[in-house]
Short mmCIF file of N, CA and C in Angstrom, two decimals:
data_model
loop_
_atom_site.label_atom_id
_atom_site.label_comp_id
_atom_site.label_asym_id
_atom_site.label_seq_id
_atom_site.Cartn_x
_atom_site.Cartn_y
_atom_site.Cartn_z
N ASP A 1 154.10 106.08 33.56
CA ASP A 1 153.19 107.23 33.57
C ASP A 1 154.12 108.54 33.60
N ASP A 2 154.01 109.31 32.55
CA ASP A 2 154.69 110.65 32.58
C ASP A 2 154.03 111.68 33.33
N PRO A 3 154.54 112.09 34.44
CA PRO A 3 153.83 113.00 35.29
C PRO A 3 153.61 114.37 34.52
N GLY A 4 154.44 114.71 33.61
CA GLY A 4 154.20 115.99 32.90
C GLY A 4 153.09 116.05 32.01
N ARG A 5 152.46 114.86 31.79
CA ARG A 5 151.29 114.99 31.00
C ARG A 5 150.02 115.29 31.64
N TRP A 6 150.22 115.43 32.92
CA TRP A 6 149.05 115.70 33.80
C TRP A 6 148.98 117.25 34.19
N VAL A 7 150.02 117.92 33.78
CA VAL A 7 150.11 119.43 34.15
C VAL A 7 149.08 120.17 33.39
N GLY A 8 148.69 121.49 33.86
CA GLY A 8 147.79 122.24 33.06
C GLY A 8 147.94 123.64 33.48
N THR A 9 147.11 124.56 32.81
CA THR A 9 147.18 125.93 33.00
C THR A 9 145.70 126.46 33.30
N GLU A 10 144.87 125.52 33.32
CA GLU A 10 143.41 125.92 33.51
C GLU A 10 143.01 126.32 34.97
N THR A 11 141.86 127.00 35.10
CA THR A 11 141.46 127.40 36.38
C THR A 11 140.52 126.31 36.96
N VAL A 12 140.80 125.94 38.13
CA VAL A 12 140.02 124.82 38.84
C VAL A 12 139.24 125.48 40.06
N LEU A 13 137.99 125.14 40.20
CA LEU A 13 137.24 125.50 41.42
C LEU A 13 137.23 124.26 42.26
N LEU A 14 137.97 124.29 43.43
CA LEU A 14 137.97 123.16 44.34
C LEU A 14 137.06 123.37 45.47
N VAL A 15 136.12 122.44 45.70
CA VAL A 15 135.14 122.55 46.78
C VAL A 15 135.31 121.29 47.73
N GLU A 16 135.80 121.54 48.91
CA GLU A 16 136.09 120.53 49.81
C GLU A 16 135.88 121.02 51.28
N ASP A 17 135.01 120.31 52.04
CA ASP A 17 134.79 120.92 53.49
C ASP A 17 135.80 120.68 54.46
N GLU A 18 136.73 119.61 54.26
CA GLU A 18 137.83 119.26 55.14
C GLU A 18 138.95 120.21 54.78
N ALA A 19 139.35 121.14 55.65
CA ALA A 19 140.37 122.22 55.31
C ALA A 19 141.78 121.58 54.97
N GLU A 20 142.13 120.50 55.68
CA GLU A 20 143.45 119.83 55.35
C GLU A 20 143.40 119.15 53.95
N VAL A 21 142.41 118.55 53.65
CA VAL A 21 142.23 117.90 52.31
C VAL A 21 142.24 119.05 51.28
N ARG A 22 141.46 120.05 51.49
CA ARG A 22 141.40 121.18 50.54
C ARG A 22 142.82 121.84 50.26
N THR A 23 143.54 121.98 51.45
CA THR A 23 144.84 122.58 51.24
C THR A 23 145.84 121.74 50.42
N LEU A 24 145.77 120.43 50.78
CA LEU A 24 146.71 119.53 50.10
C LEU A 24 146.35 119.49 48.62
N ILE A 25 145.12 119.41 48.27
CA ILE A 25 144.71 119.40 46.74
C ILE A 25 144.98 120.70 46.12
N ARG A 26 144.82 121.78 46.79
CA ARG A 26 145.17 123.15 46.26
C ARG A 26 146.61 123.21 45.93
N ILE A 27 147.50 122.83 46.93
CA ILE A 27 148.92 122.80 46.70
C ILE A 27 149.37 121.88 45.50
N LEU A 28 148.81 120.70 45.51
CA LEU A 28 148.99 119.73 44.38
C LEU A 28 148.73 120.39 43.03
N LEU A 29 147.42 120.90 42.93
CA LEU A 29 147.12 121.52 41.64
C LEU A 29 147.96 122.76 41.28
N SER A 30 148.30 123.61 42.26
CA SER A 30 149.13 124.75 41.97
C SER A 30 150.46 124.44 41.59
N LEU A 31 151.05 123.37 42.10
CA LEU A 31 152.35 122.85 41.80
C LEU A 31 152.38 122.43 40.34
N ASN A 32 151.24 121.95 39.87
CA ASN A 32 151.18 121.34 38.50
C ASN A 32 150.55 122.39 37.52
N GLY A 33 150.75 123.71 37.91
CA GLY A 33 150.34 124.77 36.87
C GLY A 33 148.98 125.40 36.91
N TYR A 34 148.13 124.65 37.65
CA TYR A 34 146.60 125.22 37.63
C TYR A 34 146.37 126.46 38.44
N THR A 35 145.55 127.37 38.21
CA THR A 35 145.08 128.30 38.94
C THR A 35 143.95 127.79 39.78
N VAL A 36 144.06 127.99 41.04
CA VAL A 36 143.08 127.30 41.95
C VAL A 36 142.19 128.27 42.78
N LEU A 37 140.96 128.23 42.57
CA LEU A 37 139.92 128.97 43.43
C LEU A 37 139.38 127.85 44.31
N ASP A 38 139.30 128.19 45.61
CA ASP A 38 138.77 127.14 46.50
C ASP A 38 137.69 127.60 47.48
N ALA A 39 136.88 126.73 47.91
CA ALA A 39 135.66 127.03 48.73
C ALA A 39 135.58 125.87 49.68
N ALA A 40 135.02 126.11 50.83
CA ALA A 40 134.78 125.21 51.88
C ALA A 40 133.42 124.51 51.81
N ASP A 41 132.54 125.13 51.02
CA ASP A 41 131.14 124.65 50.88
C ASP A 41 130.49 125.09 49.62
N PRO A 42 129.40 124.56 49.13
CA PRO A 42 128.66 124.89 48.01
C PRO A 42 128.30 126.43 47.87
N VAL A 43 127.85 126.93 49.08
CA VAL A 43 127.39 128.36 49.17
C VAL A 43 128.59 129.24 48.79
N GLU A 44 129.75 128.94 49.35
CA GLU A 44 130.93 129.78 49.07
C GLU A 44 131.36 129.56 47.65
N ALA A 45 131.23 128.33 47.19
CA ALA A 45 131.58 128.06 45.74
C ALA A 45 130.78 128.85 44.79
N LEU A 46 129.54 128.86 45.07
CA LEU A 46 128.60 129.69 44.13
C LEU A 46 128.93 131.13 44.12
N SER A 47 129.33 131.62 45.29
CA SER A 47 129.78 132.98 45.37
C SER A 47 130.98 133.34 44.60
N VAL A 48 131.97 132.35 44.64
CA VAL A 48 133.17 132.42 43.84
C VAL A 48 132.84 132.42 42.31
N CYS A 49 131.92 131.47 41.93
CA CYS A 49 131.49 131.40 40.56
C CYS A 49 130.85 132.63 40.03
N MET A 50 130.13 133.37 40.87
CA MET A 50 129.49 134.60 40.52
C MET A 50 130.39 135.73 40.30
N LYS A 51 131.44 135.74 41.31
CA LYS A 51 132.37 136.90 41.24
C LYS A 51 133.48 136.69 40.19
N HIS A 52 133.90 135.53 39.81
CA HIS A 52 134.97 135.20 38.99
C HIS A 52 134.49 135.30 37.39
N THR A 53 134.92 136.29 36.75
CA THR A 53 134.43 136.58 35.43
C THR A 53 135.20 135.89 34.40
N ASP A 54 136.42 135.47 34.66
CA ASP A 54 137.23 134.76 33.70
C ASP A 54 136.75 133.26 33.72
N PRO A 55 137.06 132.48 32.71
CA PRO A 55 136.47 131.01 32.68
C PRO A 55 137.10 130.34 33.87
N ILE A 56 136.08 129.48 34.39
CA ILE A 56 136.47 128.34 35.38
C ILE A 56 136.29 127.02 34.53
N HIS A 57 137.46 126.46 34.24
CA HIS A 57 137.45 125.29 33.45
C HIS A 57 136.92 123.94 34.06
N ILE A 58 137.14 123.84 35.32
CA ILE A 58 136.73 122.50 35.98
C ILE A 58 136.44 122.77 37.39
N LEU A 59 135.38 122.07 37.88
CA LEU A 59 134.97 122.04 39.26
C LEU A 59 135.54 120.68 39.84
N VAL A 60 136.16 120.65 40.94
CA VAL A 60 136.54 119.45 41.66
C VAL A 60 135.79 119.56 43.01
N ALA A 61 134.83 118.68 43.16
CA ALA A 61 134.02 118.75 44.29
C ALA A 61 133.58 117.59 44.93
N ASP A 62 133.33 117.42 46.19
CA ASP A 62 132.83 116.30 46.98
C ASP A 62 131.29 116.19 46.45
N ILE A 63 130.83 115.01 46.52
CA ILE A 63 129.46 114.72 46.03
C ILE A 63 128.62 115.02 47.13
N VAL A 64 128.87 114.68 48.35
CA VAL A 64 128.01 114.90 49.48
C VAL A 64 128.61 115.95 50.34
N MET A 65 127.78 117.13 50.45
CA MET A 65 128.30 118.32 51.08
C MET A 65 127.08 118.89 51.80
N PRO A 66 127.34 119.66 52.87
CA PRO A 66 126.18 120.38 53.63
C PRO A 66 125.60 121.47 52.48
N HIS A 67 124.24 121.55 52.67
CA HIS A 67 123.50 122.54 51.85
C HIS A 67 123.16 122.11 50.41
N MET A 68 124.07 121.42 49.84
CA MET A 68 123.75 121.10 48.43
C MET A 68 124.70 119.94 48.02
N SER A 69 124.25 119.09 47.11
CA SER A 69 125.19 118.02 46.57
C SER A 69 126.11 118.61 45.62
N GLY A 70 127.26 117.89 45.36
CA GLY A 70 128.28 118.33 44.37
C GLY A 70 127.57 118.38 42.93
N ILE A 71 126.64 117.48 42.71
CA ILE A 71 125.94 117.33 41.44
C ILE A 71 125.14 118.61 41.19
N GLU A 72 124.35 119.00 42.20
CA GLU A 72 123.61 120.24 42.07
C GLU A 72 124.46 121.45 41.97
N LEU A 73 125.53 121.52 42.77
CA LEU A 73 126.56 122.54 42.66
C LEU A 73 126.99 122.72 41.12
N SER A 74 127.39 121.51 40.54
CA SER A 74 127.87 121.47 39.20
C SER A 74 126.75 122.13 38.28
N ARG A 75 125.52 121.71 38.45
CA ARG A 75 124.47 122.28 37.63
C ARG A 75 124.38 123.93 37.70
N GLN A 76 124.48 124.34 38.93
CA GLN A 76 124.42 125.84 39.11
C GLN A 76 125.58 126.52 38.66
N CYS A 77 126.75 125.89 38.80
CA CYS A 77 128.02 126.54 38.29
C CYS A 77 127.90 126.59 36.78
N ARG A 78 127.33 125.50 36.18
CA ARG A 78 127.33 125.55 34.66
C ARG A 78 126.42 126.57 34.13
N ARG A 79 125.49 127.15 34.95
CA ARG A 79 124.63 128.26 34.44
C ARG A 79 125.58 129.57 34.41
N LEU A 80 126.41 129.69 35.26
CA LEU A 80 127.26 130.78 35.26
C LEU A 80 128.39 130.68 34.43
N HIS A 81 129.00 129.48 34.29
CA HIS A 81 130.21 129.14 33.51
C HIS A 81 129.95 127.99 32.64
N PRO A 82 129.25 128.04 31.52
CA PRO A 82 128.88 126.91 30.63
C PRO A 82 129.93 126.03 30.21
N GLU A 83 131.24 126.53 30.28
CA GLU A 83 132.37 125.79 29.86
C GLU A 83 132.83 124.74 30.87
N ILE A 84 132.27 124.94 32.17
CA ILE A 84 132.87 124.15 33.30
C ILE A 84 132.70 122.60 33.16
N ARG A 85 133.67 121.88 33.38
CA ARG A 85 133.56 120.40 33.49
C ARG A 85 133.63 119.98 35.02
N THR A 86 133.40 118.73 35.38
CA THR A 86 133.40 118.50 36.84
C THR A 86 134.05 117.04 37.05
N VAL A 87 134.78 117.01 38.11
CA VAL A 87 135.31 115.74 38.66
C VAL A 87 134.82 115.71 40.08
N TYR A 88 134.14 114.59 40.37
CA TYR A 88 133.64 114.44 41.77
C TYR A 88 134.49 113.54 42.62
N MET A 89 134.38 113.83 43.98
CA MET A 89 135.16 113.04 44.95
C MET A 89 134.13 112.53 46.01
N THR A 90 134.43 111.34 46.49
CA THR A 90 133.57 110.81 47.61
C THR A 90 134.39 109.81 48.56
N GLY A 91 133.98 109.87 49.80
CA GLY A 91 134.42 108.92 50.78
C GLY A 91 133.28 107.85 50.99
N TYR A 92 132.05 108.00 50.34
CA TYR A 92 130.94 107.31 50.59
C TYR A 92 131.10 105.85 49.89
N ALA A 93 130.41 104.96 50.43
CA ALA A 93 130.30 103.62 49.86
C ALA A 93 129.18 103.64 48.76
N ASP A 94 129.23 102.63 47.84
CA ASP A 94 128.35 102.55 46.68
C ASP A 94 126.87 102.71 47.20
N ARG A 95 126.43 101.92 48.31
CA ARG A 95 125.08 101.89 48.70
C ARG A 95 124.63 103.39 49.21
N ASP A 96 125.51 104.00 49.67
CA ASP A 96 125.25 105.44 50.28
C ASP A 96 125.08 106.33 49.03
N LEU A 97 125.88 106.13 48.04
CA LEU A 97 125.69 106.94 46.78
C LEU A 97 124.34 106.59 46.19
N GLU A 98 124.07 105.33 46.09
CA GLU A 98 122.73 104.92 45.46
C GLU A 98 121.52 105.55 46.24
N ARG A 99 121.70 105.74 47.61
CA ARG A 99 120.71 106.48 48.24
C ARG A 99 120.44 107.89 47.74
N TYR A 100 121.56 108.53 47.29
CA TYR A 100 121.55 109.89 46.82
C TYR A 100 121.17 110.00 45.30
N GLY A 101 120.94 108.76 44.75
CA GLY A 101 120.48 108.68 43.29
C GLY A 101 121.69 108.87 42.40
N ILE A 102 122.83 108.55 42.85
CA ILE A 102 124.13 108.66 42.13
C ILE A 102 124.61 107.30 41.57
N ASP A 103 124.79 107.39 40.24
CA ASP A 103 125.38 106.12 39.54
C ASP A 103 126.74 106.52 39.30
N GLU A 104 127.66 105.95 40.00
CA GLU A 104 129.11 106.22 39.79
C GLU A 104 129.71 105.81 38.40
N HIS A 105 128.91 105.10 37.64
CA HIS A 105 129.47 104.75 36.38
C HIS A 105 129.15 105.83 35.36
N THR A 106 128.38 106.74 35.66
CA THR A 106 127.97 107.79 34.64
C THR A 106 128.65 109.14 34.93
N ILE A 107 129.46 109.33 35.86
CA ILE A 107 130.08 110.52 36.25
C ILE A 107 131.57 110.28 36.59
N PRO A 108 132.45 111.31 36.34
CA PRO A 108 133.88 111.19 36.67
C PRO A 108 134.02 111.22 38.19
N LEU A 109 134.35 110.10 38.89
CA LEU A 109 134.25 110.00 40.32
C LEU A 109 135.58 109.42 40.88
N LEU A 110 136.12 110.19 41.84
CA LEU A 110 137.33 109.65 42.48
C LEU A 110 136.95 109.21 43.93
N ARG A 111 137.37 107.98 44.34
CA ARG A 111 137.09 107.59 45.71
C ARG A 111 138.26 107.92 46.64
N LYS A 112 137.80 108.58 47.76
CA LYS A 112 138.74 108.87 48.83
C LYS A 112 139.16 107.61 49.60
N PRO A 113 140.39 107.51 49.93
CA PRO A 113 141.53 108.29 49.69
C PRO A 113 142.00 107.86 48.25
N PHE A 114 142.48 108.94 47.40
CA PHE A 114 143.06 108.68 46.13
C PHE A 114 144.40 109.16 46.03
N HIS A 115 145.18 108.58 45.09
CA HIS A 115 146.52 109.11 44.83
C HIS A 115 146.48 110.32 43.94
N ALA A 116 147.50 111.14 44.20
CA ALA A 116 147.61 112.41 43.49
C ALA A 116 147.48 112.25 42.00
N SER A 117 148.14 111.22 41.52
CA SER A 117 148.19 110.91 40.01
C SER A 117 146.74 110.77 39.55
N ALA A 118 145.84 110.01 40.30
CA ALA A 118 144.50 109.66 39.90
C ALA A 118 143.81 110.97 39.80
N LEU A 119 143.95 111.94 40.64
CA LEU A 119 143.29 113.23 40.57
C LEU A 119 143.70 113.95 39.35
N MET A 120 145.05 113.97 39.06
CA MET A 120 145.56 114.75 37.94
C MET A 120 145.02 114.06 36.54
N ARG A 121 145.07 112.73 36.60
CA ARG A 121 144.52 112.07 35.38
C ARG A 121 143.10 112.27 35.11
N ALA A 122 142.30 112.32 36.26
CA ALA A 122 140.79 112.60 36.06
C ALA A 122 140.51 114.05 35.50
N ILE A 123 141.32 114.93 36.12
CA ILE A 123 141.22 116.38 35.62
C ILE A 123 141.60 116.47 34.12
N ARG A 124 142.69 115.95 33.74
CA ARG A 124 143.14 116.00 32.30
C ARG A 124 142.19 115.30 31.38
N THR A 125 141.63 114.14 31.82
CA THR A 125 140.73 113.45 31.02
C THR A 125 139.45 114.21 30.75
N GLU A 126 138.95 115.01 31.73
CA GLU A 126 137.82 115.79 31.47
C GLU A 126 138.13 117.10 30.65
N LEU A 127 139.35 117.58 30.94
CA LEU A 127 139.67 118.88 30.17
C LEU A 127 140.13 118.68 28.71
N ASN A 128 140.78 117.52 28.50
CA ASN A 128 141.38 117.34 27.13
C ASN A 128 140.23 117.27 26.09
N PRO A 129 140.50 117.77 24.94
CA PRO A 129 139.44 117.55 23.89
C PRO A 129 139.06 116.20 23.58
N ARG A 130 137.81 115.96 23.30
CA ARG A 130 137.39 114.59 23.11
C ARG A 130 137.33 114.29 21.63
#
């Protein structure tokens, strides 16, 4: 795997409630060329979406968060930034996701803990032209 093929210059909105995890992902993305906007929860993320007038290319968000699911957050962000793509993260088991009505086979989903290359690959897969 050529690590150079996972770099990018796009803007990422990262939403993760665990500060340490958010910091690590922000550093990883920044080191690989991305501009990173980050938020601790969906409410803060929507505020960032409203204030940021340049394109936000991809949302990287937990599926299960306080106040709003990552899926609903993605819908609301898309209203403000129609170009936005999404990669979801979760530490939940399949049966817990099913309870939230989430079918992991229909969305780009990373299971925590994940390797840095898995995140970079998922982001590029969503951003690269189809």
